[in-house]
Structure formats: C-alpha cells, structure tokens
Tab-separated table of C-alpha atoms in Angstrom:
chain	number	residue	atom	x	y	z
F	1	PRO	CA	111.719	102.695	99.683
F	2	THR	CA	110.814	99.003	99.723
F	3	ALA	CA	108.029	97.155	101.590
F	4	TRP	CA	106.192	100.420	102.300
F	5	MET	CA	102.813	99.789	103.931
F	6	ASN	CA	100.189	102.255	102.745
F	7	VAL	CA	98.481	104.240	105.489
F	8	LEU	CA	95.789	106.701	104.490
F	9	PRO	CA	95.250	109.589	104.562
F	10	PHE	CA	98.846	110.902	104.503
F	11	LEU	CA	101.254	108.003	104.132
F	12	THR	CA	100.403	105.979	101.059
F	13	ALA	CA	103.551	105.194	99.096
F	14	VAL	CA	102.959	107.211	95.919
F	15	GLU	CA	101.477	110.124	97.869
F	16	PHE	CA	104.254	110.555	100.413
F	17	HIS	CA	107.177	109.606	98.176
F	18	SER	CA	106.122	112.148	95.574
F	19	ALA	CA	105.671	114.777	98.288
F	20	TRP	CA	109.074	113.932	99.783
F	21	ALA	CA	110.803	114.378	96.422
F	22	MET	CA	109.111	117.759	95.973
F	23	GLY	CA	109.814	118.918	99.516
F	24	MET	CA	113.457	117.835	99.478
F	25	ARG	CA	113.840	118.939	95.832
F	26	VAL	CA	115.483	115.702	94.723
F	27	ASN	CA	114.787	112.741	92.460
F	28	LEU	CA	113.467	109.654	94.248
F	29	LEU	CA	113.193	106.133	92.819
F	30	SER	CA	110.532	104.234	94.743
F	31	ALA	CA	110.478	100.492	93.951
F	32	ASN	CA	107.959	99.133	96.404
F	33	THR	CA	107.100	95.524	97.144
F	34	HIS	CA	103.762	94.618	95.526
F	35	ASN	CA	101.858	92.713	98.198
F	36	THR	CA	98.259	93.844	98.426
F	37	SER	CA	97.477	91.549	101.372
F	38	MET	CA	99.882	93.672	103.433
F	39	ALA	CA	98.787	96.987	101.873
F	40	MET	CA	102.122	97.273	100.084
F	41	THR	CA	101.667	98.756	96.630
F	42	GLY	CA	102.680	101.925	94.853
F	43	ASP	CA	105.840	102.726	92.909
F	44	GLY	CA	107.190	105.661	90.989
F	45	LEU	CA	109.941	107.866	89.675
F	46	PHE	CA	109.484	111.158	91.467
F	47	THR	CA	111.128	114.533	90.808
F	48	PRO	CA	111.133	118.016	92.392
F	49	GLU	CA	108.437	118.991	89.869
F	50	GLY	CA	106.237	115.973	90.601
F	51	PRO	CA	105.915	112.352	89.494
F	52	ALA	CA	107.555	111.508	86.172
F	53	THR	CA	105.644	108.225	86.264
F	54	TYR	CA	103.969	106.146	88.948
F	55	HIS	CA	101.797	103.073	89.417
F	56	TYR	CA	99.233	102.214	92.082
F	57	ASP	CA	97.241	98.968	91.956
F	58	SER	CA	95.570	97.491	95.021
F	59	ALA	CA	93.311	95.130	93.059
F	60	THR	CA	95.789	92.672	91.506
F	61	GLU	CA	99.140	91.114	92.349
F	62	GLU	CA	100.723	92.137	89.052
F	63	GLY	CA	103.749	94.404	89.130
F	64	ARG	CA	104.784	96.872	86.456
F	65	LEU	CA	108.070	98.132	85.035
F	66	LEU	CA	108.223	101.932	85.083
F	67	LEU	CA	110.446	103.943	82.739
F	68	ALA	CA	111.009	107.688	82.603
F	69	GLU	CA	113.717	110.138	81.608
F	70	LEU	CA	114.875	112.332	84.496
F	71	SER	CA	117.420	115.085	84.901
F	72	ALA	CA	120.444	113.443	86.547
F	73	GLN	CA	121.264	116.705	88.326
F	74	PRO	CA	117.956	118.431	88.983
F	75	ARG	CA	119.619	121.288	90.858
F	76	LEU	CA	121.311	122.359	87.599
F	77	SER	CA	118.060	122.285	85.650
F	78	PRO	CA	116.518	125.649	84.669
F	79	THR	CA	113.197	124.330	85.990
F	80	TYR	CA	114.638	123.460	89.410
F	81	PRO	CA	112.252	124.930	92.003
F	82	PRO	CA	113.580	127.672	94.294
F	83	ALA	CA	113.843	127.340	98.057
F	84	ILE	CA	110.536	127.794	99.861
F	85	ASN	CA	109.821	129.736	103.029
F	86	TRP	CA	107.050	127.474	104.242
F	87	SER	CA	105.675	129.849	106.864
F	88	LEU	CA	106.050	133.208	105.075
F	89	TYR	CA	102.489	133.617	103.821
F	90	ALA	CA	100.769	132.083	106.827
F	91	THR	CA	102.662	134.102	109.437
F	92	SER	CA	101.888	137.359	107.614
F	93	SER	CA	98.169	136.555	107.279
F	94	LYS	CA	95.389	137.278	109.722
F	95	LYS	CA	93.318	134.374	110.951
F	96	PHE	CA	90.222	133.672	108.897
F	97	PRO	CA	86.920	133.418	110.806
F	98	GLY	CA	85.713	130.012	111.870
F	99	GLU	CA	88.616	128.930	114.054
F	100	ASN	CA	86.360	128.793	117.114
F	101	ASP	CA	83.988	126.300	115.486
F	102	THR	CA	86.299	123.325	115.903
F	103	PHE	CA	86.241	119.756	117.157
F	104	SER	CA	88.803	117.053	117.861
F	105	GLY	CA	89.249	113.963	115.745
F	106	ALA	CA	91.770	111.156	115.489
F	107	VAL	CA	93.919	110.306	112.501
F	108	ARG	CA	95.021	106.900	113.702
F	109	LYS	CA	95.992	107.890	117.262
F	110	ASP	CA	96.945	111.504	116.582
F	111	ILE	CA	94.386	114.027	117.847
F	112	PHE	CA	93.772	116.729	115.235
F	113	THR	CA	91.858	119.971	115.558
F	114	PHE	CA	89.229	120.036	112.780
F	115	SER	CA	86.779	122.546	111.378
F	116	GLU	CA	84.073	121.440	108.946
F	117	LEU	CA	83.896	123.155	105.553
F	118	LYS	CA	80.172	123.870	105.681
F	119	HIS	CA	79.869	125.892	102.493
F	120	LYS	CA	80.741	125.490	98.837
F	121	ASP	CA	83.495	128.088	99.222
F	122	GLY	CA	85.174	129.983	102.020
F	123	ASN	CA	88.216	130.889	104.086
F	124	TYR	CA	89.156	128.981	107.224
F	125	THR	CA	91.860	128.991	109.878
F	126	VAL	CA	92.481	126.160	112.342
F	127	CYS	CA	95.231	126.181	114.969
F	128	GLN	CA	96.862	123.648	117.255
F	129	GLY	CA	99.944	124.321	119.360
F	130	ASP	CA	102.318	126.569	117.417
F	131	LEU	CA	100.718	125.703	114.074
F	132	CYS	CA	97.961	127.669	112.360
F	133	CYS	CA	96.622	126.415	109.031
F	134	HIS	CA	94.948	128.735	106.510
F	135	LEU	CA	92.679	127.501	103.721
F	136	VAL	CA	90.950	129.281	100.853
F	137	TYR	CA	88.796	127.004	98.692
F	138	LYS	CA	85.934	126.741	96.240
F	139	MET	CA	84.187	123.478	95.411
F	140	SER	CA	82.926	122.780	91.897
F	141	ASN	CA	80.129	120.685	93.314
F	142	LYS	CA	79.386	119.954	96.941
F	143	SER	CA	77.919	116.501	97.329
F	144	GLU	CA	75.334	116.451	100.116
F	145	ASP	CA	76.543	113.075	101.367
F	146	GLU	CA	80.192	114.141	101.693
F	147	ALA	CA	81.963	116.197	104.358
F	148	TYR	CA	85.344	117.900	104.264
F	149	VAL	CA	87.361	119.434	107.088
F	150	LEU	CA	90.406	121.606	107.582
F	151	GLY	CA	92.690	119.996	110.146
F	152	ALA	CA	95.799	120.903	112.132
F	153	PHE	CA	98.177	118.721	114.127
F	154	ASP	CA	101.284	119.838	116.015
F	155	GLY	CA	102.735	117.129	118.201
F	156	LEU	CA	104.420	113.777	118.620
F	157	HIS	CA	103.362	110.761	116.579
F	158	GLY	CA	104.092	107.179	117.576
F	159	SER	CA	104.058	104.979	120.649
F	160	LEU	CA	107.620	103.718	121.165
F	161	ILE	CA	109.556	106.027	118.857
F	162	LYS	CA	107.981	109.480	118.781
F	163	TYR	CA	108.255	111.719	115.725
F	164	HIS	CA	107.295	115.393	115.784
F	165	TRP	CA	104.820	116.233	113.047
F	166	GLN	CA	103.199	119.483	111.977
F	167	ILE	CA	100.348	118.874	109.546
F	168	CYS	CA	97.856	121.109	107.760
F	169	THR	CA	95.254	119.166	105.817
F	170	LEU	CA	92.125	119.626	103.743
F	171	LEU	CA	90.593	116.204	104.274
F	172	LYS	CA	87.549	114.248	103.139
F	173	CYS	CA	85.675	112.408	105.886
F	174	PRO	CA	84.299	108.895	105.285
F	175	SER	CA	80.761	110.138	105.942
F	176	THR	CA	78.808	113.203	107.056
F	177	ASN	CA	79.125	111.914	110.624
F	178	LEU	CA	81.994	114.123	111.773
F	179	SER	CA	83.159	111.522	114.282
F	180	THR	CA	84.501	109.575	111.278
F	181	CYS	CA	86.805	112.391	110.140
F	182	GLY	CA	90.388	111.182	110.047
F	183	GLN	CA	89.520	107.593	109.211
F	184	PRO	CA	90.815	106.211	105.883
F	185	VAL	CA	88.825	106.875	102.722
F	186	GLU	CA	89.796	106.010	99.133
F	187	THR	CA	86.980	107.481	97.048
F	188	ALA	CA	85.260	110.845	96.694
F	189	GLN	CA	82.775	112.670	94.465
F	190	THR	CA	83.525	116.337	95.158
F	191	LYS	CA	85.799	118.343	92.868
F	192	PHE	CA	87.323	121.720	93.713
F	193	GLU	CA	87.588	124.780	91.483
F	194	MET	CA	90.486	126.024	93.587
F	195	PHE	CA	92.328	125.588	96.871
F	196	SER	CA	95.160	127.369	98.660
F	197	LEU	CA	96.631	125.854	101.840
F	198	SER	CA	99.367	127.291	104.054
F	199	GLY	CA	100.654	126.995	107.609
F	200	THR	CA	102.909	128.596	110.215
F	201	PHE	CA	105.425	125.775	110.087
F	202	GLY	CA	108.434	125.731	112.380
F	203	THR	CA	110.520	123.693	109.946
F	204	SER	CA	111.895	123.828	106.417
F	205	TYR	CA	111.053	120.143	105.940
F	206	VAL	CA	107.513	120.251	104.580
F	207	PHE	CA	106.114	117.798	102.041
F	208	PRO	CA	103.168	118.836	99.794
F	209	GLU	CA	100.536	116.180	99.053
F	210	VAL	CA	97.505	116.170	96.770
F	211	LEU	CA	95.584	112.904	96.531
F	212	TYR	CA	92.608	112.220	94.290
F	213	SER	CA	89.855	109.625	94.459
F	214	GLY	CA	91.135	106.122	93.829
F	215	VAL	CA	94.498	106.990	95.461
F	216	GLN	CA	95.681	108.874	92.369
F	217	LEU	CA	98.178	111.727	92.200
F	218	ALA	CA	97.674	115.110	90.533
F	219	PRO	CA	100.810	115.767	88.445
F	220	GLY	CA	100.926	119.268	87.001
F	221	GLU	CA	97.690	120.342	88.676
F	222	PHE	CA	99.121	122.158	91.700
F	223	GLU	CA	102.108	124.263	92.659
F	224	VAL	CA	103.948	125.435	95.746
F	225	LEU	CA	104.684	129.151	95.830
F	226	ARG	CA	107.869	130.522	97.376
F	227	ASP	CA	105.842	131.940	100.282
F	228	GLY	CA	104.698	128.438	101.277
F	229	ARG	CA	101.232	128.258	99.729
F	230	LEU	CA	100.130	124.966	98.197
F	231	LYS	CA	97.764	126.053	95.416
F	232	SER	CA	95.761	124.460	92.650
F	233	LYS	CA	96.671	125.670	89.169
F	234	HIS	CA	93.169	125.078	87.842
F	235	GLY	CA	90.196	123.086	89.016
F	236	THR	CA	90.853	119.532	90.148
F	237	SER	CA	90.415	117.008	87.338
F	238	LYS	CA	89.206	114.343	89.779
F	239	PRO	CA	87.382	114.297	93.122
F	240	LEU	CA	89.608	115.153	96.065
F	241	ILE	CA	90.606	113.009	99.034
F	242	THR	CA	93.177	115.302	100.622
F	243	VAL	CA	95.422	118.335	100.190
F	244	THR	CA	98.121	118.231	102.844
F	245	LEU	CA	101.260	120.011	103.980
F	246	PHE	CA	103.171	117.435	106.027
F	247	GLY	CA	105.898	118.984	108.187
F	248	ARG	CA	108.670	117.191	110.059
F	249	LEU	CA	110.499	118.726	113.021
F	250	TYR	CA	113.329	116.216	113.183
F	251	GLU	CA	115.124	118.062	115.960
F	252	LYS	CA	112.097	117.586	118.238
F	253	ASP	CA	111.831	113.817	117.733
F	254	GLN	CA	112.198	111.824	120.940
F	255	PRO	CA	114.962	109.200	120.820
F	256	HIS	CA	114.282	105.493	121.080
F	257	PRO	CA	113.994	104.591	124.808
F	258	LEU	CA	116.417	101.674	124.421
F	259	ARG	CA	119.035	103.985	122.954
F	260	ILE	CA	118.724	106.307	125.939
F	261	SER	CA	119.555	103.483	128.331
F	262	LEU	CA	122.676	102.422	126.454
C-alpha cells in the first residue's frame, strides 16, 4: 500500500496492514509515502505472526529503510497459524451483564453502540445488528482522567461507495466526557493486565488490531485463538489505545452508483 492516509482509531497504516496480514495469513510489504502533512506515514514488513519490522514517525519527514527476513512461503512454515472460526467462541457464550447500559457514539460518521468500562476489571457484552461483542478485561491501573468503552458496529461505512463493516473494539476515549468516544486519540496512560475480545462475526475476513500509546504495535504480546478470541498473552507493556476485531463483509458492500448506471 502506498500513499495510505492514517485514520485513527482503526485505520492507521501500521495498525491495519499488520492486522490484514494476520487476518489473511499472508506476508505484506507496506511501503508507504512519508508525508506527515497529509497524515501519510507508517511502513512495515508484516507476517501472519505479526510485524517482522515496522516504522511509524509523524514528527519528521525522514524515511527509513526496513529490512527483515521472512518465510517466502508462510503456509509451509511449521508456525503458520491455523484457520480461525471467528464467531465460534462468541456464538457459544452467554451475554455478559451490562449490555443495557449503552449509548451511541460516532467513529467518524459511523454510529457505534458503546458501553463504558466503569471498573478496573469486568465482563461486558455490547450488540448492534447481528453482531455481539464480548470482552473480558483487567486493567493494571485505571487512570481517573481516562475512559474506555466496548463498542460494536454492524453496518455500511462510506458516503458514495458503501462498505459493510462489523467491528468489535475496546477503545480509549479522548476524555472522560463520553460524547468524545470514537474521536481520534494517540496517547494513553492505562495499561491492562489482560484482555479477551470476541464477536459473533458473519464473515471469515476479520483483522485483529492492538494499538498502543504513541501509535505503536504490540508484536508478540497478543494471540488469536482458533475459536476467534483476541487475547493478551501477558499484561500490556505500554498503555492501550485500542484492541479491535475489524470484520469485512465484502459480499454486502454496495456497488459504486456510477457502475450501476453503466
């Protein structure tokens, strides 16, 4: 991908490209244009196991050459991850309490269903449309001036061309004012001892994202189980911005209106 414009909280280059490589179980070389005035920065060599190397720099205009040794045929590697049933765990689980204590918030123009994580640890379920998102978590420290939510989105994204997304997200809000939840944020102070996120996805195309404070990735610090759970291996080494399962229902995308008329 080239000339990729970063869009928090789910579509920064290193975040989504790494997640795409893991979800599709392929290697991905991402050589992005470095133009901070247009929010274009972030490169990497990404594998099914995570980033082999990556670079994110929004402060300078200096590029960087990235080198890494990858398996040319990852599917033949003994460490190649097995196929994942993204909805297996979530569809077999009962809803956690708290799903009634929800509110709506916008991520760009997409209206999510959110529930605030009011305690240092807990279990939550949030649903929207056909998607229910389950979260189990424990914070290492809960900063009093930070708020986190569990969010769900099941619908069409975009104005002219409409893409069908299903998203489950553990997300940091810019402030404790819950009306700000969904707006971009790059820094955090709260670390997590553990998290486990899953959803009743209607697609096999799901991309797992974990993004730390400073728009940094978390290589080796999380895993995706075969039943579809995105779990931390240990506590997070840095404060958390988001943990997200980003699903794409390509067959439900709406075609470009100009193509329909042709």
